Structure formats: C-alpha cells, structure tokens
Coordinates of C-alpha atoms in Angstrom, one line a residue:
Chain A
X1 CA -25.4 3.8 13.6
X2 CA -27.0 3.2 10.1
X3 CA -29.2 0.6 10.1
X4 CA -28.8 -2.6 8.4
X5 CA -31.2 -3.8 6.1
X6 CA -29.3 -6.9 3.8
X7 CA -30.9 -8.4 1.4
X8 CA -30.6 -12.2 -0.6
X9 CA -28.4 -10.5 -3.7
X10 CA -25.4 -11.6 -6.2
X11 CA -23.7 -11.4 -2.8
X12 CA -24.7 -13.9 0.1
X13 CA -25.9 -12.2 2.9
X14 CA -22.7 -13.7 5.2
X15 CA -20.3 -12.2 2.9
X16 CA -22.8 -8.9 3.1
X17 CA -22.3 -9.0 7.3
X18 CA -18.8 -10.1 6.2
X19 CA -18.3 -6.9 4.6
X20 CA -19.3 -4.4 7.4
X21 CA -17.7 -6.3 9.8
X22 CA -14.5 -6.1 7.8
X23 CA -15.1 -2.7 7.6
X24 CA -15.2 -2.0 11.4
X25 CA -11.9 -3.6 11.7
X26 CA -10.1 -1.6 8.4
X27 CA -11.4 1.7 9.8
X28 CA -10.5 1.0 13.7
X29 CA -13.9 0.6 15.0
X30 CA -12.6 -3.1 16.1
X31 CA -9.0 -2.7 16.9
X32 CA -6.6 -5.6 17.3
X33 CA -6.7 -7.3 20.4
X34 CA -10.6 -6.2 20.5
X35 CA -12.8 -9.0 21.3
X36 CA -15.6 -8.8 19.0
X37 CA -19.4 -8.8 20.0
X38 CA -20.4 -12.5 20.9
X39 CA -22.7 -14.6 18.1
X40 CA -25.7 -13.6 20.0
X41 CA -25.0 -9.7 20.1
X42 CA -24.6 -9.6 16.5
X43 CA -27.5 -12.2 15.4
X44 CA -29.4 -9.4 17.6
X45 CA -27.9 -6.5 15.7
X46 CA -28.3 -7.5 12.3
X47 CA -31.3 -9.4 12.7
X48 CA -29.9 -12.1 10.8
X49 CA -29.8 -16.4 11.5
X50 CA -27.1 -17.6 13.7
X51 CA -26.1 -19.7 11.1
X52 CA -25.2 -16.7 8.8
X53 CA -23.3 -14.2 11.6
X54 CA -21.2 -17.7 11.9
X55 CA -20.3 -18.1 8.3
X56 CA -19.8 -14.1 8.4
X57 CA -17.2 -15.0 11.2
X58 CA -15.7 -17.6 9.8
X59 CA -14.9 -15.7 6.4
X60 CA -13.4 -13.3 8.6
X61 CA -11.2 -15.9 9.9
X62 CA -10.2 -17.1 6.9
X63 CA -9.2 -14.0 5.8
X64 CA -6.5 -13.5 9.1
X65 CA -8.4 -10.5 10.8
X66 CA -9.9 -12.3 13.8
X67 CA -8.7 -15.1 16.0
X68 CA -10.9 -17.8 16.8
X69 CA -10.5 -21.0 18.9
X70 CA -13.4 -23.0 20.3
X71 CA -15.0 -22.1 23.5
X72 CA -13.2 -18.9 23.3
X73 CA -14.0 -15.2 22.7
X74 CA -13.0 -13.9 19.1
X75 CA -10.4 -11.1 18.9
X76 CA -9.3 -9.1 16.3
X77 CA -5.4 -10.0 15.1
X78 CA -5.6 -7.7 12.2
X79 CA -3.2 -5.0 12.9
X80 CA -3.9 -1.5 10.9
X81 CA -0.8 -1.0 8.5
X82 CA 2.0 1.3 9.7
X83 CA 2.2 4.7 7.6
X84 CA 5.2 4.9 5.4
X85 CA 6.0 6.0 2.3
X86 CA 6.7 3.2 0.8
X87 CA 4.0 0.3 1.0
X88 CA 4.5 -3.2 0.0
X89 CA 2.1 -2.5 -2.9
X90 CA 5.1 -0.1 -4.6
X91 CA 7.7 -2.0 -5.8
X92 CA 9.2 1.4 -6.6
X93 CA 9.8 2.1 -3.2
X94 CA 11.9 -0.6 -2.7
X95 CA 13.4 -1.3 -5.7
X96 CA 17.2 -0.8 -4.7
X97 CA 16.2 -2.6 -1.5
X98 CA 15.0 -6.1 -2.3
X99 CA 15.1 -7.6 0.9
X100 CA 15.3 -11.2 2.2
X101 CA 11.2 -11.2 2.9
X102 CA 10.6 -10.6 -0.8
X103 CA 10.6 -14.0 -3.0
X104 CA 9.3 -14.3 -6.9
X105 CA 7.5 -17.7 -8.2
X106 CA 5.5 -19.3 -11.0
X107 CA 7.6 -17.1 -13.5
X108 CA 6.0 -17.6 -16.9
X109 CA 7.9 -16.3 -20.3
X110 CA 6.2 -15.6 -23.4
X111 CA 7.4 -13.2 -26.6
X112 CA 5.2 -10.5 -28.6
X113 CA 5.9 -8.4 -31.4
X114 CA 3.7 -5.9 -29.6
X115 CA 2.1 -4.6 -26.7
X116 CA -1.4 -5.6 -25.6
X117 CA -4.3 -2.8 -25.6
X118 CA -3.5 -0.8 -22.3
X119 CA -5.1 1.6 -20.4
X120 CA -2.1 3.6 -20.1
X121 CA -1.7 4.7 -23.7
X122 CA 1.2 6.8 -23.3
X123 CA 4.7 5.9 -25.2
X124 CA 5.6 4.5 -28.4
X125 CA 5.1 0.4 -28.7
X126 CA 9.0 -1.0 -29.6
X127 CA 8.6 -4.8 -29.8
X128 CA 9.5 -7.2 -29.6
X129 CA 8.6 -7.6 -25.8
X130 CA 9.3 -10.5 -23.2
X131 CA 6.2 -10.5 -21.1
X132 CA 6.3 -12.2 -17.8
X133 CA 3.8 -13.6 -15.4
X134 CA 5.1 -13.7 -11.8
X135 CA 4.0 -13.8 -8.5
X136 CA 5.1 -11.4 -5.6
X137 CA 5.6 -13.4 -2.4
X138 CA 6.2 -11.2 1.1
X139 CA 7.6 -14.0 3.7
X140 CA 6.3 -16.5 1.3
X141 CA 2.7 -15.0 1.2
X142 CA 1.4 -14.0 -1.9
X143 CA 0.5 -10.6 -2.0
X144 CA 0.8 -9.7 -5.5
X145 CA 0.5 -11.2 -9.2
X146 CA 1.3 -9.4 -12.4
X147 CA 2.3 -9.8 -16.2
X148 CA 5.3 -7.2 -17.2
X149 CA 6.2 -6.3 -21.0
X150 CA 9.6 -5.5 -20.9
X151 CA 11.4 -4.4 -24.4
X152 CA 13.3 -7.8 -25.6
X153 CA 16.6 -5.5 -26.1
X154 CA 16.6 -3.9 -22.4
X155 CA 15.5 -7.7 -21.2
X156 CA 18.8 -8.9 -22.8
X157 CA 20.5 -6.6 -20.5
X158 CA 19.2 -8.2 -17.5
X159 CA 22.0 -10.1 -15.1
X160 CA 21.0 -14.0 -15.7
X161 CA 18.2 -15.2 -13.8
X162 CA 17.4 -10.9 -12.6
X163 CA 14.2 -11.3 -12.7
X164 CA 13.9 -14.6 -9.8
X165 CA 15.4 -11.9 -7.3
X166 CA 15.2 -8.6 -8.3
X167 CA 12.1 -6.4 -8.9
X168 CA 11.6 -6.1 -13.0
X169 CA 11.3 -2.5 -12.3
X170 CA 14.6 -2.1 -10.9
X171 CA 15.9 -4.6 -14.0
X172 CA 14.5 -2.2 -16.5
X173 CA 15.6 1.3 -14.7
X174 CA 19.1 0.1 -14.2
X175 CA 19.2 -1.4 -17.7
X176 CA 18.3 2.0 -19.4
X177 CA 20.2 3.8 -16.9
X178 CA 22.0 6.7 -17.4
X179 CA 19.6 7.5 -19.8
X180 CA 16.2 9.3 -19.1
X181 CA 13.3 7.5 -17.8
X182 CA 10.4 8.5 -16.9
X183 CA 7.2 6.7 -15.4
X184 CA 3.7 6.3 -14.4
X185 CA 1.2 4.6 -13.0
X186 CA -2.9 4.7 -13.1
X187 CA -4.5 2.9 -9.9
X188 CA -8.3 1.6 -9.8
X189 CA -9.9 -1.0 -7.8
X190 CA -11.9 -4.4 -9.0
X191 CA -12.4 -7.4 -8.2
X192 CA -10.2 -10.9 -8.1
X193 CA -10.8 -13.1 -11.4
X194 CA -11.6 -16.8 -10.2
X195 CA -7.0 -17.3 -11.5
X196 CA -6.3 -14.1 -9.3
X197 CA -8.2 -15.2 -6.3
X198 CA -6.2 -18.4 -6.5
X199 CA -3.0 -16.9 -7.3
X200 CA -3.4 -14.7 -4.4
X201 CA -4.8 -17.2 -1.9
X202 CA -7.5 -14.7 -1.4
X203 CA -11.3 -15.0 -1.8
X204 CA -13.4 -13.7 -4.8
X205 CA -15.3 -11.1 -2.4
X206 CA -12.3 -9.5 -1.5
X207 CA -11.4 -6.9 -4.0
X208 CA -8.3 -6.0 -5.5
X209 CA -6.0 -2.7 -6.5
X210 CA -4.5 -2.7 -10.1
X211 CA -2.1 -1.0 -10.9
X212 CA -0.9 -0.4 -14.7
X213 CA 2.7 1.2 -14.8
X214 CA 4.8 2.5 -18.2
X215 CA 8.3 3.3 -18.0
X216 CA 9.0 5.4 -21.0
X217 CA 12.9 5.2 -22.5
X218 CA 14.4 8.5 -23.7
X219 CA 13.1 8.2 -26.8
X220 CA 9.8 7.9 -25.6
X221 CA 9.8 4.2 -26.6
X222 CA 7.9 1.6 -24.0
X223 CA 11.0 0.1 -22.0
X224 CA 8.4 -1.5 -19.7
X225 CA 4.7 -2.1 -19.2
X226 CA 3.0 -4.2 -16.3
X227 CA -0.4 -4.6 -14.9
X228 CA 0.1 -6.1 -11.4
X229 CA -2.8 -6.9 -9.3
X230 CA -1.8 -6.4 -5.5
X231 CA -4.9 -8.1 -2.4
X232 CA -6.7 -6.1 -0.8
X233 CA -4.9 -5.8 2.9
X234 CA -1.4 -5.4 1.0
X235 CA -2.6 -2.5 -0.7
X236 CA -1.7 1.2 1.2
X237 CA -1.0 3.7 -0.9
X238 CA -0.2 7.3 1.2
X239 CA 0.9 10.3 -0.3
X240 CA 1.6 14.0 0.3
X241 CA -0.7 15.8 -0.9
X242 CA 0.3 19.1 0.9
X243 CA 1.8 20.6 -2.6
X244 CA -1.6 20.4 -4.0
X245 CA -3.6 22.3 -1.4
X246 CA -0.7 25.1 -2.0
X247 CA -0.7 25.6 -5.7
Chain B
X1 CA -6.1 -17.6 -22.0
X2 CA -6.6 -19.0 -18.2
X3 CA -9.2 -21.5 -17.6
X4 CA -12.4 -20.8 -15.7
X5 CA -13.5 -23.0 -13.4
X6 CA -16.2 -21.1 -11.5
X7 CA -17.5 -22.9 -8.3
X8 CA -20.5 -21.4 -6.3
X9 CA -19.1 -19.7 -2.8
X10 CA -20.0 -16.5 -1.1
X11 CA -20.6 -14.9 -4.5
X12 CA -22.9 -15.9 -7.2
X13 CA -22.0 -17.7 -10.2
X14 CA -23.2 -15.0 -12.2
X15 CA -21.2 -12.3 -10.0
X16 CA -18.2 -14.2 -10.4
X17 CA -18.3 -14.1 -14.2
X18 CA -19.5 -10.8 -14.0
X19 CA -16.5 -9.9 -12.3
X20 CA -14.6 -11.5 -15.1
X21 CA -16.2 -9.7 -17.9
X22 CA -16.0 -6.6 -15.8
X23 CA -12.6 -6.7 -16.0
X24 CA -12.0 -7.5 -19.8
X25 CA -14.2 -3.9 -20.1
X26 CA -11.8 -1.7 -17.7
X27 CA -8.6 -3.2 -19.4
X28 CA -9.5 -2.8 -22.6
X29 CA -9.7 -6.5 -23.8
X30 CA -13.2 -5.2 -24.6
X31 CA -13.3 -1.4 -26.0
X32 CA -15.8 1.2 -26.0
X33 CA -18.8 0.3 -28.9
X34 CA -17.5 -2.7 -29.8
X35 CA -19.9 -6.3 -29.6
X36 CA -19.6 -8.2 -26.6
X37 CA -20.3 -12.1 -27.6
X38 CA -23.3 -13.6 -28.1
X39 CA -25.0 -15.4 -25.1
X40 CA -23.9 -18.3 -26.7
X41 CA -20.2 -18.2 -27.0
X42 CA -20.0 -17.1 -23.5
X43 CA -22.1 -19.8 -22.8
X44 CA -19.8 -22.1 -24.0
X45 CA -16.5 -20.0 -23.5
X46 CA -17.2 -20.5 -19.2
X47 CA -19.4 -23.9 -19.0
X48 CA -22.7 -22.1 -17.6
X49 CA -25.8 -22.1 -17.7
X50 CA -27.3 -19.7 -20.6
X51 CA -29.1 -18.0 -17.2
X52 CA -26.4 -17.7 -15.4
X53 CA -24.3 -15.7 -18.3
X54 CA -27.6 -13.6 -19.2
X55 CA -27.6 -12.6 -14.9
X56 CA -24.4 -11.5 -15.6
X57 CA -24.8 -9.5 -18.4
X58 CA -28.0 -7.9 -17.1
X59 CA -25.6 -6.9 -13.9
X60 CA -23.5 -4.6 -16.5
X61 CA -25.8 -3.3 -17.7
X62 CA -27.4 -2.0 -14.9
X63 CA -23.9 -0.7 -13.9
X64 CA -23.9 1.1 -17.5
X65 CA -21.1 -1.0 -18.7
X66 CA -23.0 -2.6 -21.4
X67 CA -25.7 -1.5 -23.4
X68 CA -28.5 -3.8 -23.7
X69 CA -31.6 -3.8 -26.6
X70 CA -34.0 -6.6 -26.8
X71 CA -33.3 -8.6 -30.2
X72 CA -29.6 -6.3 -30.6
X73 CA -26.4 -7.0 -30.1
X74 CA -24.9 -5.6 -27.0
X75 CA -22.3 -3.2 -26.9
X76 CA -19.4 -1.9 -24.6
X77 CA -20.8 1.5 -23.5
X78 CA -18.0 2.0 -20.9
X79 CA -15.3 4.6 -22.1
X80 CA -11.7 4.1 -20.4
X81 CA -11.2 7.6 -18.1
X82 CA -8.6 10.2 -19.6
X83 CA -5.5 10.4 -18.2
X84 CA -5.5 13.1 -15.9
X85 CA -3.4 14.5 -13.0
X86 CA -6.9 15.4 -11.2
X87 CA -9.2 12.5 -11.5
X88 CA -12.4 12.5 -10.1
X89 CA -11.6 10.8 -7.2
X90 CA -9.6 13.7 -5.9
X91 CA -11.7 16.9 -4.3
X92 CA -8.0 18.2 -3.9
X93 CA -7.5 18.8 -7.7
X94 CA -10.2 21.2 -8.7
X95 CA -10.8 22.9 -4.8
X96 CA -10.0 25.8 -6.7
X97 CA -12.5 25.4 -9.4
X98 CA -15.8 24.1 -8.5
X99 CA -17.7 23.4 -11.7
X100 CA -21.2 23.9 -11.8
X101 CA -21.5 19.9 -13.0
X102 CA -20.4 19.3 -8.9
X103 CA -23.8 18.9 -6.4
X104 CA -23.8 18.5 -2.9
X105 CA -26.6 16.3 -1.1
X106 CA -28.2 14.8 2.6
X107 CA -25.8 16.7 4.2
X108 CA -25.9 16.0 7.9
X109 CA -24.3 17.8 10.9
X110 CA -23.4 16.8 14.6
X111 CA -21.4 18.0 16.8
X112 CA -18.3 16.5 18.7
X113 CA -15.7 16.8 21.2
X114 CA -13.1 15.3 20.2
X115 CA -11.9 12.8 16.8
X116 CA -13.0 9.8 16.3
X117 CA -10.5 6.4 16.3
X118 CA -8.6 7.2 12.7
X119 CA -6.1 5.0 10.7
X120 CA -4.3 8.4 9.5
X121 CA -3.1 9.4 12.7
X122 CA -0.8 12.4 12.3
X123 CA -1.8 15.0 14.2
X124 CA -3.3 16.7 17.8
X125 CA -7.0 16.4 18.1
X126 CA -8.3 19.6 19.0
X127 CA -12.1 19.5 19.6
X128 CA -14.7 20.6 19.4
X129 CA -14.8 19.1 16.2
X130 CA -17.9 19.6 12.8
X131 CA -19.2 16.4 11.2
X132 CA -20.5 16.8 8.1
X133 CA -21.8 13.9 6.4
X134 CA -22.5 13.9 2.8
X135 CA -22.8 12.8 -0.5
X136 CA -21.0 14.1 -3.9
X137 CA -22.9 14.1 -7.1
X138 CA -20.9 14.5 -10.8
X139 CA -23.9 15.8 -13.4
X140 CA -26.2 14.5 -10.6
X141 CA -25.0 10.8 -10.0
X142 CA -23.4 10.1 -6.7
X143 CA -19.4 9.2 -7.1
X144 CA -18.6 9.8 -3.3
X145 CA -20.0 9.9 0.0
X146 CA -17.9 11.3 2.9
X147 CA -17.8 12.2 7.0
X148 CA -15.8 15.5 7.5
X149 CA -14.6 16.3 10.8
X150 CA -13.9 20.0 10.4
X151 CA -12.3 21.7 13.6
X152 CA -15.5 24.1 15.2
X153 CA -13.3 27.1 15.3
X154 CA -12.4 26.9 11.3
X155 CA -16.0 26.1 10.3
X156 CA -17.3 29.3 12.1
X157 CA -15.2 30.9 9.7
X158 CA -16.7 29.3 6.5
X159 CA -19.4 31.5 4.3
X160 CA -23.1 30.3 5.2
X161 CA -23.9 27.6 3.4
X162 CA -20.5 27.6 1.7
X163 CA -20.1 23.6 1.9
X164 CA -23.4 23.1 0.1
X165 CA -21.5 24.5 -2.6
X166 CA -17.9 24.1 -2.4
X167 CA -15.6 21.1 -1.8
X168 CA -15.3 21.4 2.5
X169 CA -11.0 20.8 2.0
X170 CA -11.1 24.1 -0.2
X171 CA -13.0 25.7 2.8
X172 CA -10.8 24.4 5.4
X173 CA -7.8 25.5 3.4
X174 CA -9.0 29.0 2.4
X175 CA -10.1 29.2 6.6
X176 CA -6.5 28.3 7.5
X177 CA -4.4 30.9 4.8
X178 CA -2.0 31.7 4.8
X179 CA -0.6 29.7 7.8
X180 CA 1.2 27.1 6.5
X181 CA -0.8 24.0 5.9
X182 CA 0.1 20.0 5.4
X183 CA -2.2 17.4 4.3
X184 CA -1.7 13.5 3.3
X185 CA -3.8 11.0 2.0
X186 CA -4.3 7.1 2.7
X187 CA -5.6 5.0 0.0
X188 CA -7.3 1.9 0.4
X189 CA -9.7 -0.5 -1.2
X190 CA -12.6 -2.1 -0.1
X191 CA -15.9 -3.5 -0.3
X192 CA -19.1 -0.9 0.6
X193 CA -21.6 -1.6 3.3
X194 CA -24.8 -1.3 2.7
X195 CA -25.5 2.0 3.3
X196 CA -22.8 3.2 1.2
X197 CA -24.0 0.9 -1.7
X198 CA -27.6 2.9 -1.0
X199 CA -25.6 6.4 -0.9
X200 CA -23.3 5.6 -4.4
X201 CA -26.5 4.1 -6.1
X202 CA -23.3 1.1 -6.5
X203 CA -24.1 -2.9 -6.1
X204 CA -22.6 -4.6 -3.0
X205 CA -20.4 -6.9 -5.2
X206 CA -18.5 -3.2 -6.8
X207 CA -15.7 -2.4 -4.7
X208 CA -14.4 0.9 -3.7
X209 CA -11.8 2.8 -2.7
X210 CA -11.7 4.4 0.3
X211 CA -9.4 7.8 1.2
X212 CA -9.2 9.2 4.9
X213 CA -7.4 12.3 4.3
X214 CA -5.7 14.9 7.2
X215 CA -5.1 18.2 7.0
X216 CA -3.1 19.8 9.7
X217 CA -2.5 23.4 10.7
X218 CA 0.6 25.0 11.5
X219 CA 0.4 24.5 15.0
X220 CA 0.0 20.5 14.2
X221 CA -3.5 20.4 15.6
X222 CA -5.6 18.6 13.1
X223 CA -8.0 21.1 10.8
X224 CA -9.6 18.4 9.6
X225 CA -10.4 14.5 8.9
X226 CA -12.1 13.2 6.4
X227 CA -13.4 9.7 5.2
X228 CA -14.2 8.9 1.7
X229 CA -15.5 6.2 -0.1
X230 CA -15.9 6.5 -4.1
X231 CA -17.9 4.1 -6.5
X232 CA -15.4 2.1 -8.4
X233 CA -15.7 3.7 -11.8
X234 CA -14.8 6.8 -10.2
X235 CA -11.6 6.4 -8.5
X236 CA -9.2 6.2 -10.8
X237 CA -5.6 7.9 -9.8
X238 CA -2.4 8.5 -12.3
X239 CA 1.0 9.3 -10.7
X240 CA 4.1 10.1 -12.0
X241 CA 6.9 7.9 -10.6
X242 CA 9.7 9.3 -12.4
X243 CA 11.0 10.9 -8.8
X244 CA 10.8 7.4 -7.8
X245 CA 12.9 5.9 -10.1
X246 CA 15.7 8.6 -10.1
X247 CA 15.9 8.6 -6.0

C-alpha cells in the first residue's frame, strides 16, 4: 500500500482523502454492501484529524457511494456499472431506443450564422445553425448537459417539439437519412465549470467526460455539432479493441 | 456568457477559476499563442480578488498551459492534439511501433497467485500471475502509470528485459500468436491519488482517465489485466461512430 502523505493544496485535504477513498470504491477495493473502515481506522491510516476523515465521509455521501445513518456502520451502495456496449454516456447507442427513463429539460434556443471554434475541425461549416442547450435527465437525475449546433435546414425537418423527447442525434440522422452520414467523436476528461457542477447536481471536485461529436452530411457539410459534458459515475465508455491487437 | 458565482468549498477559489480558464484553453475559446486577459479584466470579468486570479494563472502555467514572463503578456502555449486514430492514450495503437521518443521507468515486480478484484471482469483467472508496475514517459515526461498482471507462463516467454523497452500488451500479444486473441477496454474518469499525482508529475485538482484493459487467450483464461491511469492532457480518444449511426 503506498503511503499517504497529503498535503494543504488547491485541493482541501478532505476532498484529497475524498479522492482515494473514491477510488477504492470505483476500482472494487470497497465493494457495495462493504462496510467501510470505522472513523478511527482511517484517522489512524491517513494520519489525518477526525474532523477531516469525517468531511472526507460525508462528501462521499453526498456523492451516493456510501450509506450513512447515525450510530451505524457506513456501507458502500455504489454499485460498479454493468458492462455493455452501450453506456448511458452514448446517446448513439440508444438513439432508436429512447426509453421512458430518459427525459430532456431546460431547453435553451439560440441562432448562428456559424459554428463556434471546435476542437473537432473536420467538415465544412453550413449556417445558419440552431444551437441548443439541454439537459439529459436518466429517471429524472441529471447526468448529462450539452449545447448541439444542428444545421437550421435539417432542424426544420425535425417532427414539432423532437427535440423534448427524442435524442438530437437521432433528429439529425433520421433527418438526413437516406443520405450518407458519417460521424465522430473526440473524448477527454476535465473538470465541472461552477454552471456544470450545478447543472449536473454534482460537486466541482468531481471531474467530468466531454465529449465533442460531428456528424458530417454527404456533402461533407456539418449536419450537427455538440459538446456534451456527461458526470463522472455516468460516464463508461467500453470498447472492443480485439481488431486492433490483430492488424 | 454564464455567470460566475464562485463560492469557497472543497476546492479553492483559485482552482475553481482555474478550472474555468482551463477549459476555455482545451475548447478552443482560447487558441494556441494568443493573449489571455490581463489580470485586470479577469479580475473584474469573475469578482475576485487580483490574488486569487494571479493563483490561478500561476496554476497553468505550471501545468504548461500558459506561458508566463515577468512584465509580458501571457500567452496560450497549449496546442489542441491532432486528430488521430492512435492517441497517446492508447499503448494498443503503436504496439507495433515502439518509437524511440517512448521510456519505460520504476518498474516494479511481484509475484501473485491469482487476479486481483477487477471491474472488467471477462475472463478465467489463471494464476500464477506477473505484476508489473510502471510508469510511461513520452520525450521523458510521464503521461501514464500502470499495474500489469501478465499471466507467469506468457511472461517466461517475453525477451529479457523486453518490457523495459516495449509496450507489455505488444508482448503479451506477440507471446500468445497466433492463437486467436480478444481484448476490451473500459474507460473511465477520475480524480488521481496521491501517488499517482507524484508518478504523472500532474496536480491533484487534474483529473484523469483511467483504462483497465483484458486481454484473453483462446482458451478464455485471462493473458492479462491491466490498470491505467493517464494525465489529462494525454488522454484524448477519437472514434468513428458512423457504424453507430447506420445500425
């Protein structure tokens, strides 16, 4: 076991213990239904003031992966995600599928001639766009917020009111559909801004995925571009990677 | 333009507006070589203190994001990463083509019986079982540090000293050919521990992504297991989604 040595630092030194104790539970050193080392264990372990392994705890709490009830042991309740193909961080996945659990809110409309700098540089800008600010709701938690571009002539195409139900993606595909589309996406890992955090319900020193996505018309045109920003726990991505160890 | 409305927590004020400013860099509000704002306007832009915003700015620059020159302007010195099919973050990509720019360090070995408790849990465990712990260098700065559980039988078969030089999944693969192997990949995010931050030469308030990856041999016994964890900058994944969207 490494030894832990934390420091005062632009993080507090709970949310430091907070971090390798989430840890234990993401990589299944604490499994659900585990109790968890009592207050005294831990203030032993990390050498740290009561005061902070409780803080530490109750972030932890917060957060949904431990149980805790006065006079009681702590347990962890966070279950490890199932492996499937399709996460809840792809919309892709499930795009023909939108199921009962999935709501949309806080839809916000705006219209640009053009597309915003993006990190995924690939197609041909063809405003104007409609871009849309939305949040992603899974059983009425948020687990994802994003802003999507979509081409003002494919979001014409849309059935009224698409867009509260349906996944845009889908919107867009089905929109430009038979034609040829093609897509990608380009996935890194930040931090919340103080309006994510919020718009999440999730805490500022719990990172974040982004994901930027392009969906490229026929013609090569931009029929959609969207940067959504999924929490940390909804975001799984798994993938096959059994064709690259063959080539 | 959202509002700010920082508020102290279990990050820092000037964290949090780090993270903010962090963000503009890797979407491109803010481009390679062009002047960030004077202390001054970012002063004013988020209602801090002119400490607070020259913390933050002194944190990205240590993380190379910004250059910094007494009595200069400061500049963006972060450059957006190519798209690529084989990012960095992915040891599957060039297993074939180790480039001399690639280092190897603090490698540790121990010896086990069987696996230990994994999320990615495909596979037989067939012990005894190689840990190698290590850390990846890129031009000699750290962008990984992994644990390697390489089945005994398979590493016996490896050339001496090959995984000082070579990625250990090439080694594996090359160990197990040409029986038909299968490997996947699960993707997370996450914040480091302390260790880690020590290892990547990364601040605890950087998140990064974390990969446990399987490889299994014909037989379904697992060849082996590996856990991952890359700095931030350097994970950075494209996919195509086209199949996706035509399914």
């Amino acid at each position: 076991m490494p030894s832990h040595n934390l420091k005062q630092g632009p993080v507090t030194l709970y949310a430091q213990l907070a971090n390798i104790l989430r840890d234990r539970i993401h990589t299944g050193v604490w499994r659900q239904d585990d109790p968890v080392p009592t207050l005294d264990e831990l203030t032993e372990e990390f050498s740290l003031a009561r005061v902070t392994v409780r803080q530490a705890i109750q972030l932890l709490v917060q957060e949904g992966l431990l149980s805790s009830h006065r006079g009681k042991r702590t347990y962890v309740t966070w279950k490890a995600p199932e492996m499937s193909d399709q996460p809840i961080f792809s919309s892709i996945g499930s795009i023909d599928d939108t199921p009962e659990t999935y709501t949309v809110d806080r839809l916000e409309y705006d219209e640009f001639d053009q597309l915003p700098p993006r990190l995924l540089e690939e197609g041909l800008d063809a405003g104007p766009y409609v871009r849309i600010r939305k949040r992603d709701l899974y059983k009425g938690i948020p687990y994802a917020c994003s802003e999507t571009y979509v081409r003002l002539a494919l979001y014409r195409q849309f059935p009224p009111g698409g867009e509260t139900v349906s996944k845009i993606t889908r919107l867009v595909r089905d929109a430009t559909r038979p034609r040829q589309i093609t897509g990608s996406e380009l996935i890194r890992v930040s931090m919340p801004t103080e309006d994510e955090s919020q718009q999440l319900q999730c805490l500022q020193t719990a990172p974040v995925a982004r994901i930027s996505r392009v969906l490229l018309d026929a013609d090569k045109t931009v029929a959609l571009f969207g940067n959504y920003t999924y929490r940390e726990r909804e975001f799984c991505l798994t993938r096959d990677i059994t064709g690259l160890l063959r080539e």
